[in-house]
PDB file of C-alpha atoms in Angstrom:
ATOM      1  CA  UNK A   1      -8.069  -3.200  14.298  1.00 51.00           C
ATOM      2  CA  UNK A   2     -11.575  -3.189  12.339  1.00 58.00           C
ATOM      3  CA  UNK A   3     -11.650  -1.982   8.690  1.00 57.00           C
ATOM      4  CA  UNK A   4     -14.473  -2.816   5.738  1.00 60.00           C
ATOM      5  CA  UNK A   5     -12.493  -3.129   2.685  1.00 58.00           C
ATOM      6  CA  UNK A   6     -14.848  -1.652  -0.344  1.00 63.00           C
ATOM      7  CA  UNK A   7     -13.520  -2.373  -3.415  1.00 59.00           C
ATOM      8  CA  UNK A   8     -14.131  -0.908  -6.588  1.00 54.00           C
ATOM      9  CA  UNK A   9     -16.456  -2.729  -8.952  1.00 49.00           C
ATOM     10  CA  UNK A  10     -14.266  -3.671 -12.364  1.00 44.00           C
ATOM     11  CA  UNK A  11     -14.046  -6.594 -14.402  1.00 43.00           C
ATOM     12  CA  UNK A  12     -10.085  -6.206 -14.776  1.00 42.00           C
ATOM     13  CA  UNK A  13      -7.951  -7.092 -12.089  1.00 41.00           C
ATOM     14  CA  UNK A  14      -5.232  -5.447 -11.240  1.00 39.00           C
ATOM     15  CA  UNK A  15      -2.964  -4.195 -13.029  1.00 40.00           C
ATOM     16  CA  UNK A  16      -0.152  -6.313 -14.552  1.00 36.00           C
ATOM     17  CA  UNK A  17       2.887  -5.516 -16.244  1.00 33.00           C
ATOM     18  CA  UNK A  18       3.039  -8.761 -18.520  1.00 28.00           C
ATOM     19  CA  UNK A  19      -0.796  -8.901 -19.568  1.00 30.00           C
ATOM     20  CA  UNK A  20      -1.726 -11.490 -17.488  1.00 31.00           C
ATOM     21  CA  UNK A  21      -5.873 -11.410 -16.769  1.00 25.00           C
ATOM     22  CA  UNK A  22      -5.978 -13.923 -14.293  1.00 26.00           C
ATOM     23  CA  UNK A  23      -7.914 -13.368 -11.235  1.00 29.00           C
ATOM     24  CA  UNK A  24      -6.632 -15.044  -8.072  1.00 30.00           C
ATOM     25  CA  UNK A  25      -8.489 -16.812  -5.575  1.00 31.00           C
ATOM     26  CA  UNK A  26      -9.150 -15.457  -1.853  1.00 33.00           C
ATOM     27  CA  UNK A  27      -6.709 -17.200   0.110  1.00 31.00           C
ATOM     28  CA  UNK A  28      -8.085 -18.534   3.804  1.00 32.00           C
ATOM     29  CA  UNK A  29      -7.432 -17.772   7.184  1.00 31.00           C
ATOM     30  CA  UNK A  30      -5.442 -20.841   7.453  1.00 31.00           C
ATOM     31  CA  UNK A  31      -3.528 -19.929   4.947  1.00 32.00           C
ATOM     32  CA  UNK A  32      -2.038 -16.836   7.042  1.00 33.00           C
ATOM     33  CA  UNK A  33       1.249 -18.108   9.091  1.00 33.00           C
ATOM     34  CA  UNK A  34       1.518 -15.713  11.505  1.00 33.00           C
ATOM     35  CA  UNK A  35       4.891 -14.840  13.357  1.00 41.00           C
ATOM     36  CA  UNK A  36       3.267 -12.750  15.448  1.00 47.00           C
ATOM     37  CA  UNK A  37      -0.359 -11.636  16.545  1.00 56.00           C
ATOM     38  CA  UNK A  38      -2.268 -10.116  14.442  1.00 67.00           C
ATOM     39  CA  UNK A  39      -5.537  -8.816  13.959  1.00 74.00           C
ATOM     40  CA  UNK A  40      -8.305 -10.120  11.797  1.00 76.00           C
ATOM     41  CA  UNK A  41      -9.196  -6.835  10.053  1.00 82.00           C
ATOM     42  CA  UNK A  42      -5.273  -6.936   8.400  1.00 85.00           C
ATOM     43  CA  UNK A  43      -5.624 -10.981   7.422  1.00 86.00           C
ATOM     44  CA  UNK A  44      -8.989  -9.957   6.179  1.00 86.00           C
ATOM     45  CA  UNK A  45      -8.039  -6.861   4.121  1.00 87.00           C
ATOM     46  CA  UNK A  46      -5.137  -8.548   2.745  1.00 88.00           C
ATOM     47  CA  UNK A  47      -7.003 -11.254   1.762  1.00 88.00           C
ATOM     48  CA  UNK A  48      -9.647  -9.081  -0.133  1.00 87.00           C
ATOM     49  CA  UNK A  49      -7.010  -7.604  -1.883  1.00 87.00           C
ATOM     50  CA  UNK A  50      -5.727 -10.521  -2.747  1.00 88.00           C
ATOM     51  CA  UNK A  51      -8.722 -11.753  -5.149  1.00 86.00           C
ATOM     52  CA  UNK A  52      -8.111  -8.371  -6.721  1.00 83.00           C
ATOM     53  CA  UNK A  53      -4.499  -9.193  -8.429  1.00 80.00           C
ATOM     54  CA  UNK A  54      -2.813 -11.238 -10.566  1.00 80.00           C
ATOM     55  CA  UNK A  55      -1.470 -14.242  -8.787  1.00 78.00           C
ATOM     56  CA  UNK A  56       2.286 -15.606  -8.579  1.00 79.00           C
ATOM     57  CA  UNK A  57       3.123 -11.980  -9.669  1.00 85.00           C
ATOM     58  CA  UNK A  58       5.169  -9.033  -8.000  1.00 90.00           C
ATOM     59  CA  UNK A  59       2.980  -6.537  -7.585  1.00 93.00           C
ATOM     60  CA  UNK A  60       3.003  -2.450  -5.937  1.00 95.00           C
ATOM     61  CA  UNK A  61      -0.117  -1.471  -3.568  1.00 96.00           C
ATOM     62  CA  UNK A  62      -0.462   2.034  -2.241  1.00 96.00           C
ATOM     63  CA  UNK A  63      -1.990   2.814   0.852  1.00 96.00           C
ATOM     64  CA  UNK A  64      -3.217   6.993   0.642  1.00 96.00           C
ATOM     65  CA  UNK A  65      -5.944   9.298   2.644  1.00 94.00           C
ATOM     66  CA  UNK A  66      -7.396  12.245   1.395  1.00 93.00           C
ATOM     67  CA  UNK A  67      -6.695  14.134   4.559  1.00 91.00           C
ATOM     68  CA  UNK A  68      -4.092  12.941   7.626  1.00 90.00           C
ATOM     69  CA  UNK A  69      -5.259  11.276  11.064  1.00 88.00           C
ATOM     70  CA  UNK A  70      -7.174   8.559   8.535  1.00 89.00           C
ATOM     71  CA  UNK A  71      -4.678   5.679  10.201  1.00 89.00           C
ATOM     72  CA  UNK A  72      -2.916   5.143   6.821  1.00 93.00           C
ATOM     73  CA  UNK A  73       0.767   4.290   8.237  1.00 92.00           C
ATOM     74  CA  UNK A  74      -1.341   1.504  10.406  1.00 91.00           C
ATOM     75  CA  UNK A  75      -3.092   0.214   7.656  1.00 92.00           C
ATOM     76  CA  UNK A  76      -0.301  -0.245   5.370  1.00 94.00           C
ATOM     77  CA  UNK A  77       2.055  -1.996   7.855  1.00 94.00           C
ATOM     78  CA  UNK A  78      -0.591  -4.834   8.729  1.00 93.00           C
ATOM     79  CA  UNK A  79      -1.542  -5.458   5.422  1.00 94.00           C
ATOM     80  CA  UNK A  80       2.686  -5.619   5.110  1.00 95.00           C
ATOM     81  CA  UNK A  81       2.965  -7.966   7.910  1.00 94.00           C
ATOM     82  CA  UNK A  82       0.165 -10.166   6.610  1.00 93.00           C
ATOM     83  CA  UNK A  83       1.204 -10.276   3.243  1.00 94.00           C
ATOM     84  CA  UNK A  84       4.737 -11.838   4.174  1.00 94.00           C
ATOM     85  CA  UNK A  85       3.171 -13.929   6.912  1.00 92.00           C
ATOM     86  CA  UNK A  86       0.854 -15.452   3.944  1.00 92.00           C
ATOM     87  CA  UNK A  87       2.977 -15.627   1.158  1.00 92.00           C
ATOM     88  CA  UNK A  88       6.216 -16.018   3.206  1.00 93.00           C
ATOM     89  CA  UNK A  89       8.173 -14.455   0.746  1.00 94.00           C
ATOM     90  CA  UNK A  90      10.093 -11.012   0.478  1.00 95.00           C
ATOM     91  CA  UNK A  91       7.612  -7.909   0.859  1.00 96.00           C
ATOM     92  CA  UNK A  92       9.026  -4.723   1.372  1.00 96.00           C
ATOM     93  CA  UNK A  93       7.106  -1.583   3.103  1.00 96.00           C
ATOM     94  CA  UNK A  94       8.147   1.449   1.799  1.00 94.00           C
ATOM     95  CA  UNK A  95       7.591   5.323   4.059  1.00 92.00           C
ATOM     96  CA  UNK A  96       6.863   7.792   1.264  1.00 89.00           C
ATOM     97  CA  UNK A  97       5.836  10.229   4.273  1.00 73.00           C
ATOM     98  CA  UNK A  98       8.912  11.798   3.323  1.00 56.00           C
ATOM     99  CA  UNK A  99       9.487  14.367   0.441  1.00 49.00           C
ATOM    100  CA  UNK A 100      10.091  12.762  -3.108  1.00 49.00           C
ATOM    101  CA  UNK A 101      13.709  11.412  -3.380  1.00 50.00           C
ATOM    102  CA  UNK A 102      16.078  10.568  -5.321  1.00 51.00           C
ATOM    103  CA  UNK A 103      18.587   9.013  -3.366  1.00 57.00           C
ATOM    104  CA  UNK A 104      18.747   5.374  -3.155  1.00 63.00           C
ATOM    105  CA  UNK A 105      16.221   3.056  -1.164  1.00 71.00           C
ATOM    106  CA  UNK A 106      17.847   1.300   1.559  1.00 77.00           C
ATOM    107  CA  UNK A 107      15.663  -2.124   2.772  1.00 85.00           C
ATOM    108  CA  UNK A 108      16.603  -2.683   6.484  1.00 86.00           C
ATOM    109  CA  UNK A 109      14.501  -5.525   8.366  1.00 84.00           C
ATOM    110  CA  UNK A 110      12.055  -5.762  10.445  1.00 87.00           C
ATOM    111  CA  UNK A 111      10.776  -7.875  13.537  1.00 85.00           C
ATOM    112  CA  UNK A 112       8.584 -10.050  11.061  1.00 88.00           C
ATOM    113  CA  UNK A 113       9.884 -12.623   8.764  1.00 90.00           C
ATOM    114  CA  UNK A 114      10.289 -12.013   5.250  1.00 92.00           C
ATOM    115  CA  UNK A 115       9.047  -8.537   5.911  1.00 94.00           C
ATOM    116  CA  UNK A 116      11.853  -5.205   4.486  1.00 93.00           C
ATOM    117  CA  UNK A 117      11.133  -1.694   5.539  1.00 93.00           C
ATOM    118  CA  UNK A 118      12.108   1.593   3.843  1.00 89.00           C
ATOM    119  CA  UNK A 119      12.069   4.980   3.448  1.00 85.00           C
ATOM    120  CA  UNK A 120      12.276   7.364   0.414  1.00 74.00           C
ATOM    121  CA  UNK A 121      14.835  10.222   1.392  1.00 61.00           C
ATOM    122  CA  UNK A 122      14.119  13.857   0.952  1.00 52.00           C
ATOM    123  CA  UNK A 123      15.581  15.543  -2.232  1.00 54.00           C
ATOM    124  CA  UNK A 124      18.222  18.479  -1.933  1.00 50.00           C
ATOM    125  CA  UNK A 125      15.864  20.509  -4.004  1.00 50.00           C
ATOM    126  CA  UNK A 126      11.722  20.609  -4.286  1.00 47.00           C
ATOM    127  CA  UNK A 127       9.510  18.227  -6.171  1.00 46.00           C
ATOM    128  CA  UNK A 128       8.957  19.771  -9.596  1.00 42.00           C
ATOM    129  CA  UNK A 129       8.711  17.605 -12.490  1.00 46.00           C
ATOM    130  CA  UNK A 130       5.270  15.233 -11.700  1.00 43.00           C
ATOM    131  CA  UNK A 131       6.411  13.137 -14.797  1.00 43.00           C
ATOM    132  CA  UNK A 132       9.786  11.728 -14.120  1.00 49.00           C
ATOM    133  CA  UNK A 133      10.578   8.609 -13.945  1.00 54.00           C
ATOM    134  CA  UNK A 134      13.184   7.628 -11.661  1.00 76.00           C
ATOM    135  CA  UNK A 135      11.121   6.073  -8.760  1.00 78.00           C
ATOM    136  CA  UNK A 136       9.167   4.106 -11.858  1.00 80.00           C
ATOM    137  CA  UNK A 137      12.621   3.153 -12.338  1.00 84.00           C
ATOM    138  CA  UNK A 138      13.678   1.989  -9.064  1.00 84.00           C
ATOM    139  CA  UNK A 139      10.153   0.841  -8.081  1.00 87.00           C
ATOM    140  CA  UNK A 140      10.805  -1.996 -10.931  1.00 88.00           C
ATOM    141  CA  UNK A 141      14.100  -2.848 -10.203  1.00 89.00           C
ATOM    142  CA  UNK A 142      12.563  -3.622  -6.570  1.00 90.00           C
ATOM    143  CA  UNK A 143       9.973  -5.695  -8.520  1.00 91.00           C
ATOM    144  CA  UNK A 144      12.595  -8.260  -9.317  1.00 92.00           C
ATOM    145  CA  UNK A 145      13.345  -9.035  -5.290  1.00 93.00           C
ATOM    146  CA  UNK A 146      10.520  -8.603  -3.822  1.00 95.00           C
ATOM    147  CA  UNK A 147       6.606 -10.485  -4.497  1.00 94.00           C
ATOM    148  CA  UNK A 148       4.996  -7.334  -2.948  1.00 95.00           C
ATOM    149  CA  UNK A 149       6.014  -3.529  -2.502  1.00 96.00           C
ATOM    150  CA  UNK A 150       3.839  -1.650   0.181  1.00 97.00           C
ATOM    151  CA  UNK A 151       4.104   1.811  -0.127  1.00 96.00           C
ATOM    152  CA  UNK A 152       2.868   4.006   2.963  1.00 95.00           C
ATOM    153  CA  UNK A 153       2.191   7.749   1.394  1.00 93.00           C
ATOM    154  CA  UNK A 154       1.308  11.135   3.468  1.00 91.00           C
ATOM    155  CA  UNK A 155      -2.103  12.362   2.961  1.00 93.00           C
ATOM    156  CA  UNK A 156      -3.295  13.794  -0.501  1.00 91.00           C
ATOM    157  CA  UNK A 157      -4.034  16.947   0.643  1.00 79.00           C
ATOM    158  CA  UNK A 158      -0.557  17.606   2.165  1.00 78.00           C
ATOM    159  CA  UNK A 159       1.709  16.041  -0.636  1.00 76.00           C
ATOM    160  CA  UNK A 160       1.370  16.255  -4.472  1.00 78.00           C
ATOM    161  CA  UNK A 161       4.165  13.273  -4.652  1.00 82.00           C
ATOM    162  CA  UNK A 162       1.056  10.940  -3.569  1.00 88.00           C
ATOM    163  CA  UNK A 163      -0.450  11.373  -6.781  1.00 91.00           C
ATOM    164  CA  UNK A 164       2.700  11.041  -8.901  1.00 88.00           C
ATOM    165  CA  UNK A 165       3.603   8.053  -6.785  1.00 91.00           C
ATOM    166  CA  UNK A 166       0.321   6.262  -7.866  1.00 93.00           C
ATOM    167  CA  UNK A 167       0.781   6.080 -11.692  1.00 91.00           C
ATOM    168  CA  UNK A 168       3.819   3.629 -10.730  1.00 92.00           C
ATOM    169  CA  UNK A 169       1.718   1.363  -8.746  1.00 94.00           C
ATOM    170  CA  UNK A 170      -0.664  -1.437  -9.727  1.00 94.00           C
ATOM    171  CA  UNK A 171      -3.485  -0.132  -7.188  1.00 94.00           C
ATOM    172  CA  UNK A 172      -4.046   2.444  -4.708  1.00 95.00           C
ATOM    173  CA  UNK A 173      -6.386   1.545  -1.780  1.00 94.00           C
ATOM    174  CA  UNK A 174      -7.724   4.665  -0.260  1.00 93.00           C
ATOM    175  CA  UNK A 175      -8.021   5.106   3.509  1.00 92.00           C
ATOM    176  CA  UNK A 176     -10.950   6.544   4.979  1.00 87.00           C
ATOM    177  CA  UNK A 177     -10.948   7.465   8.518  1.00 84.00           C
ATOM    178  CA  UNK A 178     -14.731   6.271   9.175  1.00 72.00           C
ATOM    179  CA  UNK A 179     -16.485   9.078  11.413  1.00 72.00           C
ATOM    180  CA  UNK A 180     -14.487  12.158   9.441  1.00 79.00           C
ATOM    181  CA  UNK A 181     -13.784  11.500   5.863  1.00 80.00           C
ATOM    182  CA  UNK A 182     -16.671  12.717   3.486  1.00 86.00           C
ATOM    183  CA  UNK A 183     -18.005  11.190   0.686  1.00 86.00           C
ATOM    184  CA  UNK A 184     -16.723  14.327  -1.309  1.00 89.00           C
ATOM    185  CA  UNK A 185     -13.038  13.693   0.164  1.00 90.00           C
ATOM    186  CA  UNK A 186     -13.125  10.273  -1.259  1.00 90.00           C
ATOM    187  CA  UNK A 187     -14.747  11.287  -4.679  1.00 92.00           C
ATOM    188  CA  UNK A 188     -11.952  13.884  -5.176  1.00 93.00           C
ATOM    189  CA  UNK A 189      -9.251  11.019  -4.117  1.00 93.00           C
ATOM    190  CA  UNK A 190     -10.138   9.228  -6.262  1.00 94.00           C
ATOM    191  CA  UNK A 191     -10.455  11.655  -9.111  1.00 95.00           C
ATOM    192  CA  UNK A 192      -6.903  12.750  -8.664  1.00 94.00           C
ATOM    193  CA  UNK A 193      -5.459   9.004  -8.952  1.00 95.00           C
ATOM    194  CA  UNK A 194      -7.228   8.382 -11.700  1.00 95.00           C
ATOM    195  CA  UNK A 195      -6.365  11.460 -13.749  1.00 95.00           C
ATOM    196  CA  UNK A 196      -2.986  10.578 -13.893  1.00 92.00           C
ATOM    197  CA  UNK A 197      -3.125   7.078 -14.702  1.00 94.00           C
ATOM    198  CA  UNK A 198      -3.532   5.020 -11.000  1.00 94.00           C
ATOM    199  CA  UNK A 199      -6.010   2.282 -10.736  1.00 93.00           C
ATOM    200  CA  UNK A 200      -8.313   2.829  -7.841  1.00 93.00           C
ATOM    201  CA  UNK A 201      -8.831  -0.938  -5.925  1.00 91.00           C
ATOM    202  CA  UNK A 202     -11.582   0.364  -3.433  1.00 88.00           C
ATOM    203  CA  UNK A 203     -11.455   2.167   0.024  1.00 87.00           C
ATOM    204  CA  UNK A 204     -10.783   0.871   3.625  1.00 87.00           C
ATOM    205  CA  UNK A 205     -12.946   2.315   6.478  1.00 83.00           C
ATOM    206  CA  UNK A 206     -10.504   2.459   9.074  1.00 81.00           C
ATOM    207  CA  UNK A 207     -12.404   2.738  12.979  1.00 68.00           C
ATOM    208  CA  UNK A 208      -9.759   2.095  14.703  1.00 53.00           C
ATOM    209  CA  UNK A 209      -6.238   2.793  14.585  1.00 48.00           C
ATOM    210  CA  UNK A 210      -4.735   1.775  17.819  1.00 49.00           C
ATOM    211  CA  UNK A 211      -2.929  -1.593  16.740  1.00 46.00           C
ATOM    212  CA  UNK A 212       0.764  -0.646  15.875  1.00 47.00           C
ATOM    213  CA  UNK A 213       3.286  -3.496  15.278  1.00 45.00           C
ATOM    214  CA  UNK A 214       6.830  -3.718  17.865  1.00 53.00           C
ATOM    215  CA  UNK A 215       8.911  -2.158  15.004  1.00 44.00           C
ATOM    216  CA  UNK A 216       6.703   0.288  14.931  1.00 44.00           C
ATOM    217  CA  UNK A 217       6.928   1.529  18.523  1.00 52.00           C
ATOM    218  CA  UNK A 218       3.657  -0.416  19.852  1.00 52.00           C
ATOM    219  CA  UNK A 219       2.841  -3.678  21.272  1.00 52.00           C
ATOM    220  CA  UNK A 220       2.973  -5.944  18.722  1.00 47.00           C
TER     221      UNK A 220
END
C-alpha cells in the first residue's frame, strides 16, 4: 500500500465536541503494536492524521472519493486496523456503502484486536430528508464506547448520504485514486462537504489498492 496523505492547511484542529484546541503530537512507528502485518503507508497515514485531532478524545473520520474504483474501502480499513493497533483501544469501522438506515448498528469483531466492524442497513423507504438527525444520534451514542469511529462511505457521485453523513463527523479525508481523479473532482468534493458543514482534513493519493486485510477476504 503507498498513499501521500495531503492535508489541508488550517490552524484549528479537528473538530471537537467539548472545545478542546489542543493539537496532538505525531505518534512514532514504535508506537504502532501491530497484531498483524501491515503496511507502512496505513501506520503512516494514521499517524498524519493523528497530529490533526484532539488527543485522548473520541473522535469520527470519514473516508469518501469523488468517483468509485479510488480504493476507499482499503483505505479506511488500514487506517482502522492501525488506529486500534496504536491506541489499543475500541475503534469501530463502520460500511456506509449501503443505503442510509435507520435500523440499529450492530458491532461484530474482527480478526484484529480492539478493532469492531459494521454496517449501516438499508431503509424500507428512500433517503429523503438530508437534515435528520438520527445517525448524529447514534453516531454519539457510539462516541461513548468507542476512541475512534471509521466510517467507509460509497463514492460522492453515486450516493447523496455521503454528504449528509459528513456534517456528523469531525473530518472527512478524501480519497483520490492517483492516475484518474482530477483536480476538478477533488475541488467539487470538497465543495460539497464543506457546504453542509464537514471539515475537510486533506486528501490521500491512493496508487495502490491491492493490500486487503483477512476479514476482508485478502491476505492479511
Amino acid at each position: 500500500m503507498n498513499t501521500h496523505f495531503r492535508p489541508v492547511q488550517s490552524e484549528h484542529p479537528v473538530r471537537d465536541h467539548l472545545g478542546d484546541s489542543t493539537t496532538a503530537r505525531p505518534l512514532t512507528t514504535t508506537t504502532a503494536i501491530h497484531t498483524e502485518p501491515l503496511p507502512y503507508g496505513f501506520i503512516a497515514l494514521f499517524q498524519t492524521i493523528e497530529t490533526l485531532r484532539v488527543p485522548d478524545r473520541s473522535f469520527i473520520i470519514q473516508f469518501v472519493a469523488p468517483h468509485p474504483g479510488a480504493g476507499t474501502s482499503t483505505v479506511a480499513a488500514g487506517f482502522a486496523i492501525a488506529a486500534a493497533q496504536s491506541y489499543r483501544r475500541p475503534v469501530l469501522l463502520i460500511d456506509a456503502g449501503a443505503a442510509y438506515a435507520a435500523g440499529p448498528l450492530e458491532p461484530v469483531p474482527t480478526d484484529t484486536a480492539y478493532l469492531m466492524k459494521s454496517t449501516l442497513r438499508p431503509r424500507a423507504e428512500p433517503f429523503i430528508d438530508p437534515a435528520e438527525t438520527s445517525l448524529e444520534n447514534r453516531l454519539a451514542d457510539l462516541r461513548r464506547h468507542y476512541h475512534a469511529i471509521v466510517i467507509d462511505c460509497p463514492a460522492l457521485g453515486r450516493s447523496a448520504e455521503a454528504v449528509t453523513i459528513a456534517r456528523h463527523c469531525d473530518g472527512t479525508a478524501l480519497i483520490a485514486a492517483a492516475a484518474r481523479s482530477s483536480a476538478r473532482e477533488m475541488l467539487a468534493a470538497r465543495d460539497a462537504i464543506t457546504q453542509v458543514g464537514g471539515q475537510i482534513l486533506g486528501a490521500v493519493f491512493n496508487r495502490e489498492r491491492s493490500y486487503r486485510p483477512r476479514w476482508l477476504g485478502g491476505q492479511g
